[in-house]
PDB file of C-alpha atoms and ligand atoms in Angstrom:
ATOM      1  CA  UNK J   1     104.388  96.548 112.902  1.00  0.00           C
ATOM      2  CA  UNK J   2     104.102  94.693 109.968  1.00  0.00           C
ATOM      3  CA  UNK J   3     101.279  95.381 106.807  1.00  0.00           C
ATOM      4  CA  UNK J   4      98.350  93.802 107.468  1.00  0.00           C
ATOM      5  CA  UNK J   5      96.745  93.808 104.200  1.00  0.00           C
ATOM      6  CA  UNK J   6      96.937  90.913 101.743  1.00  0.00           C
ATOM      7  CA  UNK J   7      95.618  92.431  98.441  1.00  0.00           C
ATOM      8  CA  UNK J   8      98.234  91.052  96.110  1.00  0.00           C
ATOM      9  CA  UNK J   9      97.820  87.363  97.583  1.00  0.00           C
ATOM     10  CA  UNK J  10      93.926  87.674  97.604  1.00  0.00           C
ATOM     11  CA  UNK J  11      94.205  88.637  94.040  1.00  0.00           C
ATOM     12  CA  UNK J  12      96.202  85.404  93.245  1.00  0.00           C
ATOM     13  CA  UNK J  13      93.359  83.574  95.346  1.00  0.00           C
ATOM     14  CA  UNK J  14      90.568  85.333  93.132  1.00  0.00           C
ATOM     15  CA  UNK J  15      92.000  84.213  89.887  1.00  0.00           C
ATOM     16  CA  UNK J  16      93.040  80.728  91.206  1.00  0.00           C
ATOM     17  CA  UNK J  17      89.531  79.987  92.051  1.00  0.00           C
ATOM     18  CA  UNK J  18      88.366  81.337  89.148  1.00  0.00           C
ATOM     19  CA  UNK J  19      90.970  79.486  87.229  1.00  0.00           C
ATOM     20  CA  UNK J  20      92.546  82.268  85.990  1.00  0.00           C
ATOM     21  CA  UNK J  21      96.307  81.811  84.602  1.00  0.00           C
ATOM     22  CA  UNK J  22      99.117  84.675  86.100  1.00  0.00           C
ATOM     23  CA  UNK J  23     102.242  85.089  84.479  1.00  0.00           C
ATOM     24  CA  UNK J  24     105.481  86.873  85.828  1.00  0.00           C
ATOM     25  CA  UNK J  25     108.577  88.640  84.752  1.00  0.00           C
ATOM     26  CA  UNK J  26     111.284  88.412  86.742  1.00  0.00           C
ATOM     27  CA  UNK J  27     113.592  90.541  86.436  1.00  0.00           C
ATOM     28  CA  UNK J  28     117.265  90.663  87.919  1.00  0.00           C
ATOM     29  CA  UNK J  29     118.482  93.859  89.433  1.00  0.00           C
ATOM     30  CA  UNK J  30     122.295  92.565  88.529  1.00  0.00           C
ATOM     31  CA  UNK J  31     121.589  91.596  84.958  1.00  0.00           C
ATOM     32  CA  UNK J  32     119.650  94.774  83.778  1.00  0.00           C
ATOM     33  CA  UNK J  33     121.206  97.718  81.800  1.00  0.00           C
ATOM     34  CA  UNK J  34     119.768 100.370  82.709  1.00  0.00           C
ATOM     35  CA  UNK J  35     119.946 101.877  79.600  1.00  0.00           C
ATOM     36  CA  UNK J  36     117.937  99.321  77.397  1.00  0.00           C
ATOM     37  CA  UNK J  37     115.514  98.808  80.675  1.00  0.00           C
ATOM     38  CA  UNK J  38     113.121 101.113  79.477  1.00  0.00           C
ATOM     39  CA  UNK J  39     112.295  99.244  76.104  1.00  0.00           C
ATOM     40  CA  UNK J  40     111.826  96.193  78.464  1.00  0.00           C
ATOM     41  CA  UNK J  41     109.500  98.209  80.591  1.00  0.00           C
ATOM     42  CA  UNK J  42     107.949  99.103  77.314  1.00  0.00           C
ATOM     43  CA  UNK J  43     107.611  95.315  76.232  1.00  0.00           C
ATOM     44  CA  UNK J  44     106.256  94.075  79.176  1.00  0.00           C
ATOM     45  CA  UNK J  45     103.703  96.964  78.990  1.00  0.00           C
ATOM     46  CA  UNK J  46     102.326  95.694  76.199  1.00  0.00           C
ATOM     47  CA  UNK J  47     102.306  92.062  77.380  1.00  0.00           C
ATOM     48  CA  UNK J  48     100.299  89.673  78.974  1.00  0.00           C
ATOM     49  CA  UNK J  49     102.188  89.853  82.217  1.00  0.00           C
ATOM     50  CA  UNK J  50     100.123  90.309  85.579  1.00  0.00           C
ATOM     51  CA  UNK J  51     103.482  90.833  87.638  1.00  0.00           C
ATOM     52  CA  UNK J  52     106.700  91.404  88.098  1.00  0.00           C
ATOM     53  CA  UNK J  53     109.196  89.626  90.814  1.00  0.00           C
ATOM     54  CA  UNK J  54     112.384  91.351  91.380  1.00  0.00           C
ATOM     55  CA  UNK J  55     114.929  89.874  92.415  1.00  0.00           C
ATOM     56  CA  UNK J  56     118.243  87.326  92.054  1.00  0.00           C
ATOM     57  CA  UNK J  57     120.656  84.929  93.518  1.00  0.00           C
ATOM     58  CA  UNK J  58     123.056  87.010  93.614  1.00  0.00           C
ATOM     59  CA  UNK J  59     124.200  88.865  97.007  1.00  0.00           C
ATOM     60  CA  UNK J  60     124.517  92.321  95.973  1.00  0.00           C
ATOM     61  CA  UNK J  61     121.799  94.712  96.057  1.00  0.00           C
ATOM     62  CA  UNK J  62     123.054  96.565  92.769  1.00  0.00           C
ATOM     63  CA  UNK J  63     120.053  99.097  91.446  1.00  0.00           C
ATOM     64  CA  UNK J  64     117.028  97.658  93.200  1.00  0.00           C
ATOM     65  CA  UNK J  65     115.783 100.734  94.236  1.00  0.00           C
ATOM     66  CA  UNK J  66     116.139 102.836  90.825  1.00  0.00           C
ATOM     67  CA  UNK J  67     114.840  99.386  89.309  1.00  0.00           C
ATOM     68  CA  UNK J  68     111.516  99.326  91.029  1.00  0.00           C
ATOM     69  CA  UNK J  69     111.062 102.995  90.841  1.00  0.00           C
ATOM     70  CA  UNK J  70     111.585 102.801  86.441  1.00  0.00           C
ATOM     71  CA  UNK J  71     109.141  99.895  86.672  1.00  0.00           C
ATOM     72  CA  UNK J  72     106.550 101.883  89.008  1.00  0.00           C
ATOM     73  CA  UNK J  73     106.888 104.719  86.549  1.00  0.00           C
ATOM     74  CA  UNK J  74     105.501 102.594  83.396  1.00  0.00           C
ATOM     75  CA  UNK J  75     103.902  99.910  84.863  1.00  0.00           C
ATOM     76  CA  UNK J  76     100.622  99.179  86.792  1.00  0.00           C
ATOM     77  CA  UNK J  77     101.445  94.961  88.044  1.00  0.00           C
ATOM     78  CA  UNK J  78     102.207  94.680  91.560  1.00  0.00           C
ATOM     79  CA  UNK J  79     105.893  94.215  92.283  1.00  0.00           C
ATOM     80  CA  UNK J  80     106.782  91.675  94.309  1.00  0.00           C
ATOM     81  CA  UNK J  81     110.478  90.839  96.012  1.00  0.00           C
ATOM     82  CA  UNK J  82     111.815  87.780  95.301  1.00  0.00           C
ATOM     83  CA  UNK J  83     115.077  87.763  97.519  1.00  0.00           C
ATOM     84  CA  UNK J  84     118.194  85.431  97.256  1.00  0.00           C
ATOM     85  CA  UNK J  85     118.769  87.563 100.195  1.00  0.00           C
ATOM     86  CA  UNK J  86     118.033  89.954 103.233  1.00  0.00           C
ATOM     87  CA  UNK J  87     119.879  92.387 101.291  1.00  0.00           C
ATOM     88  CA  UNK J  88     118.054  92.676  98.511  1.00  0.00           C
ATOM     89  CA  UNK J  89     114.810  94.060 100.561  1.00  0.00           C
ATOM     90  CA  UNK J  90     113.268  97.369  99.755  1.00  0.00           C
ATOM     91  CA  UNK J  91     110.545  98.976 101.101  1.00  0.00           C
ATOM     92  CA  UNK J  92     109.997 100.555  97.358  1.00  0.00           C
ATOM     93  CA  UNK J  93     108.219  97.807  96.061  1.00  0.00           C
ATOM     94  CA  UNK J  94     104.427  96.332  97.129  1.00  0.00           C
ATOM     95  CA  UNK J  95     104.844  92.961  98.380  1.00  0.00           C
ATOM     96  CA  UNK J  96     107.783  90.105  98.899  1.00  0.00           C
ATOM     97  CA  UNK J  97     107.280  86.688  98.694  1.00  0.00           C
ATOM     98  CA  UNK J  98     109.182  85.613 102.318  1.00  0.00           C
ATOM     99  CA  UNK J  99     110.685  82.250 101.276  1.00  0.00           C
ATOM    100  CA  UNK J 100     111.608  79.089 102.968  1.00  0.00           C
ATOM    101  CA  UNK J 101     113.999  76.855 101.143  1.00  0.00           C
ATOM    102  CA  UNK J 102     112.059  74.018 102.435  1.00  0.00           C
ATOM    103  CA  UNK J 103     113.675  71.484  99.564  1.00  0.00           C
ATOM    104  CA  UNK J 104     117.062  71.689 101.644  1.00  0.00           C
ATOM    105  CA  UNK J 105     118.415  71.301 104.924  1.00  0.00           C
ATOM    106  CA  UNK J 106     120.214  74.469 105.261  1.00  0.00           C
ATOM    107  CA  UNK J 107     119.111  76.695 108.271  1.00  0.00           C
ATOM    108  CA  UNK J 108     120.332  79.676 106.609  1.00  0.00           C
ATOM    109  CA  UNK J 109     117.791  79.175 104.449  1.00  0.00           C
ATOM    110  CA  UNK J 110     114.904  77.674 106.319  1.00  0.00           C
ATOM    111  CA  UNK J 111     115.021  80.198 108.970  1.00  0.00           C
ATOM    112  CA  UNK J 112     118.456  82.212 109.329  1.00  0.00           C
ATOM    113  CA  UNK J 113     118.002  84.667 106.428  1.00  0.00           C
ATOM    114  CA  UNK J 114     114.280  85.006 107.672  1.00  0.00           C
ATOM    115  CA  UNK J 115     114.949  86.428 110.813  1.00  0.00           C
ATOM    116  CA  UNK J 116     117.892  88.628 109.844  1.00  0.00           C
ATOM    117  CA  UNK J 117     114.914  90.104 107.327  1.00  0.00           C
ATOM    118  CA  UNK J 118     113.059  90.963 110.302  1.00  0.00           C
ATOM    119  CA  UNK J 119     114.201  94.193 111.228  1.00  0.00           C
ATOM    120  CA  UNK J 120     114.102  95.670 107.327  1.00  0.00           C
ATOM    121  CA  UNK J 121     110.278  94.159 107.080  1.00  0.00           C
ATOM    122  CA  UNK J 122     109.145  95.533 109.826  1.00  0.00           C
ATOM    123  CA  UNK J 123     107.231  99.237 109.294  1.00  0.00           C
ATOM    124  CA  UNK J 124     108.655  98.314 105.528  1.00  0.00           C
ATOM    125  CA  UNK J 125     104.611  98.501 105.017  1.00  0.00           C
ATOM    126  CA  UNK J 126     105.703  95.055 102.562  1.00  0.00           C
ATOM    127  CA  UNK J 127     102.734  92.772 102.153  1.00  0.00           C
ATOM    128  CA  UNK J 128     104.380  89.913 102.779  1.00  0.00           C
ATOM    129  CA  UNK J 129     103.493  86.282 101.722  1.00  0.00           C
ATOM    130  CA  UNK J 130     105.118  83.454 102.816  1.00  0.00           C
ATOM    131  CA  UNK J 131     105.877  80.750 100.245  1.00  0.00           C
ATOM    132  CA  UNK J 132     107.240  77.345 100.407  1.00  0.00           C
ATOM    133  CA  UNK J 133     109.986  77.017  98.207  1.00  0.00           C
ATOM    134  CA  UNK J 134     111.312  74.476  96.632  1.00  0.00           C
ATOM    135  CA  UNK J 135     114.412  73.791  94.315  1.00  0.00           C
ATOM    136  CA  UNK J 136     113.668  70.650  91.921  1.00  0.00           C
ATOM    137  CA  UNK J 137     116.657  69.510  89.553  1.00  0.00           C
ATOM    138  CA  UNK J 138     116.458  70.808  86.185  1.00  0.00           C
ATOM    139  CA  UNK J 139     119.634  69.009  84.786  1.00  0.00           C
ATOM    140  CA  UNK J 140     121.793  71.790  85.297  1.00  0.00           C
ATOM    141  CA  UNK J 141     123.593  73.229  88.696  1.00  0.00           C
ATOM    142  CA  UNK J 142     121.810  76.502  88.741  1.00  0.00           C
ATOM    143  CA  UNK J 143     123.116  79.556  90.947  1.00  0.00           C
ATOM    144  CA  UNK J 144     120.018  79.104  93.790  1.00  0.00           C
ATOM    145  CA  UNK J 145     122.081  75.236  94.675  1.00  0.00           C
ATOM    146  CA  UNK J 146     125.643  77.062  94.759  1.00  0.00           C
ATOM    147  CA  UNK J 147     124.107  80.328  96.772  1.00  0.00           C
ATOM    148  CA  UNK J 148     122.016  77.862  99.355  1.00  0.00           C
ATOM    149  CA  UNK J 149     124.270  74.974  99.325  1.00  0.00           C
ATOM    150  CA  UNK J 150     121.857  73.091  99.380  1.00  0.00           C
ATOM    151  CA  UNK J 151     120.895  69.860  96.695  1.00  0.00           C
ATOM    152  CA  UNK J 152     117.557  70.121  94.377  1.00  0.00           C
ATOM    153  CA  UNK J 153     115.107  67.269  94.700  1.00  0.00           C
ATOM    154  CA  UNK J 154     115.391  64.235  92.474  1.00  0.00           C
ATOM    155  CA  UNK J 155     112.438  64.318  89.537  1.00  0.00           C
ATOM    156  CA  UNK J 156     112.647  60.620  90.354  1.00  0.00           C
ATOM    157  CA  UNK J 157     111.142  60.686  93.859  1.00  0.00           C
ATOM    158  CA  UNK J 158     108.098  62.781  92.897  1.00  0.00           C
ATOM    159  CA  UNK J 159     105.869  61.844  96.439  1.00  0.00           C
ATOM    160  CA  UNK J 160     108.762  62.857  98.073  1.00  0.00           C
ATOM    161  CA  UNK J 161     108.605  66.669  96.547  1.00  0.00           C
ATOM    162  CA  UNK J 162     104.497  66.393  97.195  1.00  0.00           C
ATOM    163  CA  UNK J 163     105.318  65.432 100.485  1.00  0.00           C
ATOM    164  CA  UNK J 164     107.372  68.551 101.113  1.00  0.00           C
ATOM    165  CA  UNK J 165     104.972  70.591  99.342  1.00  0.00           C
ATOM    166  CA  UNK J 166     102.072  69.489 101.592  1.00  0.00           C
ATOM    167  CA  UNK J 167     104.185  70.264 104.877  1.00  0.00           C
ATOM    168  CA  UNK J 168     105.157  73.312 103.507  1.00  0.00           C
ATOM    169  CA  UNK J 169     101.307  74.308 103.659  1.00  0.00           C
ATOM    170  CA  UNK J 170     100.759  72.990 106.959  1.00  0.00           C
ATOM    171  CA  UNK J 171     103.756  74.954 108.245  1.00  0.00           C
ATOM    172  CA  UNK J 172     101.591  77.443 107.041  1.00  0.00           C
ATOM    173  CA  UNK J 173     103.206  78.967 103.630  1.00  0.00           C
ATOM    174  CA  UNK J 174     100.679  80.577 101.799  1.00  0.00           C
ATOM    175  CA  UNK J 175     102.455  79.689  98.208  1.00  0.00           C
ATOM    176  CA  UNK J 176     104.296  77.304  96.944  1.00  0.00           C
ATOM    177  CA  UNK J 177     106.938  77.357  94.331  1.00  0.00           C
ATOM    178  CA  UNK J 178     108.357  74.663  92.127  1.00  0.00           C
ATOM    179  CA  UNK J 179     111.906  76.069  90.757  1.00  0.00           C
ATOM    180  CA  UNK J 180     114.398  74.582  88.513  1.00  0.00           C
ATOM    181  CA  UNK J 181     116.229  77.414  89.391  1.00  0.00           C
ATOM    182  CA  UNK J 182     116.820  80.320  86.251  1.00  0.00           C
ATOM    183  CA  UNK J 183     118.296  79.139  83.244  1.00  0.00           C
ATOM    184  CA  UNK J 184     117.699  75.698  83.776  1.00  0.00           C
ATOM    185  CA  UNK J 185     117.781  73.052  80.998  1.00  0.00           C
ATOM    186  CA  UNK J 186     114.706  71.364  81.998  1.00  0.00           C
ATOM    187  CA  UNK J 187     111.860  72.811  83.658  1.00  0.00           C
ATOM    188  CA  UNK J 188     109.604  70.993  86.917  1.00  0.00           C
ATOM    189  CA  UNK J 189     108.595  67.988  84.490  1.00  0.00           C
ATOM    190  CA  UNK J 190     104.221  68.455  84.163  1.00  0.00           C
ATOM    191  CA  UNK J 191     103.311  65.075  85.770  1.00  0.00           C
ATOM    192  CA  UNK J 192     105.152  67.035  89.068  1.00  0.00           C
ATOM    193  CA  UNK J 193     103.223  69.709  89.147  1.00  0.00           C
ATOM    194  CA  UNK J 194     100.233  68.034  88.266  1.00  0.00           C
ATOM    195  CA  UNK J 195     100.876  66.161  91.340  1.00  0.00           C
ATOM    196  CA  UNK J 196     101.741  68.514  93.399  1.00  0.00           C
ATOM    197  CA  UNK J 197      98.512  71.398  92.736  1.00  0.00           C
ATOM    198  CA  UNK J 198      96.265  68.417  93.129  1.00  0.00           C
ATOM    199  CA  UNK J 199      97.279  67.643  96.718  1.00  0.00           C
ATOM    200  CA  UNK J 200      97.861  71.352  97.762  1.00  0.00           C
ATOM    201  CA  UNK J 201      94.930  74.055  98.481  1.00  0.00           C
ATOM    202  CA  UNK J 202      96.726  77.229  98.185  1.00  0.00           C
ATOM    203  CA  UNK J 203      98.418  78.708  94.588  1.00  0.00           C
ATOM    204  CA  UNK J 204     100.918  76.845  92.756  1.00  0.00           C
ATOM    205  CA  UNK J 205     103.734  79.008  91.548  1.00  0.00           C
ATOM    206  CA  UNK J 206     106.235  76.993  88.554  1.00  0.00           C
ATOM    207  CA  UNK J 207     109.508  78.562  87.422  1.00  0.00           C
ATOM    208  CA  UNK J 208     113.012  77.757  85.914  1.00  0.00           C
ATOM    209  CA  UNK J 209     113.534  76.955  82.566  1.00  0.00           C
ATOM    210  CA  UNK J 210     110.289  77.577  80.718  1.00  0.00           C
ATOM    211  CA  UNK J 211     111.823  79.420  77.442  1.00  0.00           C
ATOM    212  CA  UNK J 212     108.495  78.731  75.135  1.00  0.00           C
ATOM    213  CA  UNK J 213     104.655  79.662  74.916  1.00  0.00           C
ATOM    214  CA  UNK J 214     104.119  76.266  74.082  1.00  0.00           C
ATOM    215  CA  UNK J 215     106.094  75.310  77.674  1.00  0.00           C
ATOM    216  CA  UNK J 216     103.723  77.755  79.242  1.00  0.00           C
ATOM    217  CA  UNK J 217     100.430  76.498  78.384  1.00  0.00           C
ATOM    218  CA  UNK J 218     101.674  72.738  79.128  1.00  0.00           C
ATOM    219  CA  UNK J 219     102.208  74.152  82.731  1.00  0.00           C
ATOM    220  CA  UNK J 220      99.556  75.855  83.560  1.00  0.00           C
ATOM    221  CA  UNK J 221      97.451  72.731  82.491  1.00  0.00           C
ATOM    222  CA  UNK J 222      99.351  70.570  84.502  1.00  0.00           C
ATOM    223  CA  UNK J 223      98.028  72.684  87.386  1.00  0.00           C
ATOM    224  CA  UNK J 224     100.448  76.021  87.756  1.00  0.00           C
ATOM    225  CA  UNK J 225      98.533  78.860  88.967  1.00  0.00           C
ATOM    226  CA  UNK J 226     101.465  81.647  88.345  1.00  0.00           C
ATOM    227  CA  UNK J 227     104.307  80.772  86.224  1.00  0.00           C
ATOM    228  CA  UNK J 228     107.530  83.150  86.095  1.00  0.00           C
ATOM    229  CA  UNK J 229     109.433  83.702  83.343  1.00  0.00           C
ATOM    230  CA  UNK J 230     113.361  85.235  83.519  1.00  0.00           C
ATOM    231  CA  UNK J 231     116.197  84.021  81.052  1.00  0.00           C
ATOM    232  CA  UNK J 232     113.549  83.676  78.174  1.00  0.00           C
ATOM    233  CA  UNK J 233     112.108  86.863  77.846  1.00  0.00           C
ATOM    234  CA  UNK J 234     116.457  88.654  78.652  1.00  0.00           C
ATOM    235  CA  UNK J 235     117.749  86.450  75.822  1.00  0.00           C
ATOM    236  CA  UNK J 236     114.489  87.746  73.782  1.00  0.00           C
ATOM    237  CA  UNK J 237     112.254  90.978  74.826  1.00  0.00           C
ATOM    238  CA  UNK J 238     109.741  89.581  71.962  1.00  0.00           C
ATOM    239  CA  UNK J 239     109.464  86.557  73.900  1.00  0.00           C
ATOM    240  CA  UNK J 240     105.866  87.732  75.111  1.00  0.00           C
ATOM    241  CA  UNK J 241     104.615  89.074  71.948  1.00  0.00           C
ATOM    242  CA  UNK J 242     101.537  87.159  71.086  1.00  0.00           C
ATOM    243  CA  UNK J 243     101.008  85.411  73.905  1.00  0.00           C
ATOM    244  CA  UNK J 244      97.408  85.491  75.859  1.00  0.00           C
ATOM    245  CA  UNK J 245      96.315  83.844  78.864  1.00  0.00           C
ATOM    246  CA  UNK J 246      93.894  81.586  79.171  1.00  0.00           C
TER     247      UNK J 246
HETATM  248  C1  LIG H 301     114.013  81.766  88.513  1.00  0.00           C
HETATM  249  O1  LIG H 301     111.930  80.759  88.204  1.00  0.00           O
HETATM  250  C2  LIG H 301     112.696  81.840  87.844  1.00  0.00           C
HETATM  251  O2  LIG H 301     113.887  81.855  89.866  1.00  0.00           O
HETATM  252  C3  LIG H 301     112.831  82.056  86.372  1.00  0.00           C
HETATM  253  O3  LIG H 301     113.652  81.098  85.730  1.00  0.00           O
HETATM  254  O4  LIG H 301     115.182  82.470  84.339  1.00  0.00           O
HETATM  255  O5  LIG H 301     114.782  80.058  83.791  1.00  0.00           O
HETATM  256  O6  LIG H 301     112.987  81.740  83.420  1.00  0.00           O
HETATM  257  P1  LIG H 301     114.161  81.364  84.240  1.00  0.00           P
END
């Protein structure tokens, strides 16, 4: 049996209809000392943050576990999955968004991965919320391209993303997510996301390369609903400090 409820994703719905802004940490199982974690935990305690993704592109599963449990511990945001793969599933945390690299062609990704998840979702009492993914060049080859083998999208053929955006959501993905994969140079350029939350009814999640406040609030007025935030806030755990949400 799989969870029925959907209180994390009607949450997002709430505040998207209300036009209120989320903001995630995401935080990488393989980069994270556990050591310093708890001064993190503390940081993003004190933040504006209203969740925290877990996850990487990596294949190992590492410290998820002991990860989410630290987190739980501290914090009171939902944690939410965000697997580069079946692997890194755990039944420890609340929700996990259950991607589809719909930007490529690769089956392992549009399908393959899903169904090998099957068997660890199941009973995993996971809410889980499935979300169009796709991978948008953001001038740098980023480790979700080498991991999926698959291409990002040109920011040159922007109805061609929207396109694949809207059939995402008539495939039935609840979410969509614009990536320029973590630690990219550029992040999905506003006049693309603009585009795409105008022509899509369900929440607009923007990630990869946003590494200012200033970044942030250009996004979300270009249409994000939930933007996550990685490399920044490693290379600097001030990088929230000061920041509200609109
Ligand atoms: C990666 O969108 C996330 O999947 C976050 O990217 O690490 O560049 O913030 P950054």
């Amino acid at each position: 049996m799989f969870d029925k409820n959907n209180n994390i994703y009607s949450e997002i719905l709430v505040a998207k209809n209300e036009n209120r802004k989320l903001l995630a940490v995401l935080l990488d199982p393989d980069k994270i000392e556990l050591e310093s974690f708890e001064s993190q935990v503390q940081k993003i305690k004190s933040s504006a943050v209203t969740h925290i993704f877990i996850g990487g592109s990596s294949m190992h599963k590492s410290q998820i576990d002991q990860i989410i449990a630290l987190t739980r511990k501290s914090l009171s945001q939902p944690i939410i999955l965000f697997p580069g793969d079946p692997c890194q599933i755990s039944d420890k945390a609340d929700a996990i968004l259950f991607l589809s690299l719909i930007s490529g062609r690769n089956p392992d990704f549009l399908i393959g991965h899903q169904v090998t998840a099957i068997s660890k979702l199941e009973n995993s009492g996971l809410e889980i919320i499935s979300t169009g993914y796709l991978l948008i060049d953001g001038s740098k080859q980023t480790a979700v391209e080498t991991v999926s083998n698959t291409l990002p999208m040109e920011i040159s053929n922007p109805n061609l993303i929207v396109h694949t955006a809207q059939a995402g959501v008539l495939l039935g993905n609840k979410l969509i997510y614009l990536e320029a994969g973590s630690g990219a140079n550029s992040y999905v350029p506003a006049p693309i996301v603009s585009n795409v939350s105008s022509k899509i009814p369900v929440p607009l999640i923007v990630g990869g390369g946003i590494k200012s406040h200033q970044d942030i609030f250009k996004i979300y007025q270009a249409g994000a609903d939930l933007i996550v935030i990685g490399t920044a806030f490693e290379n600097n755990p001030n990088f929230f400090d000061g920041l509200i949400l609109l």
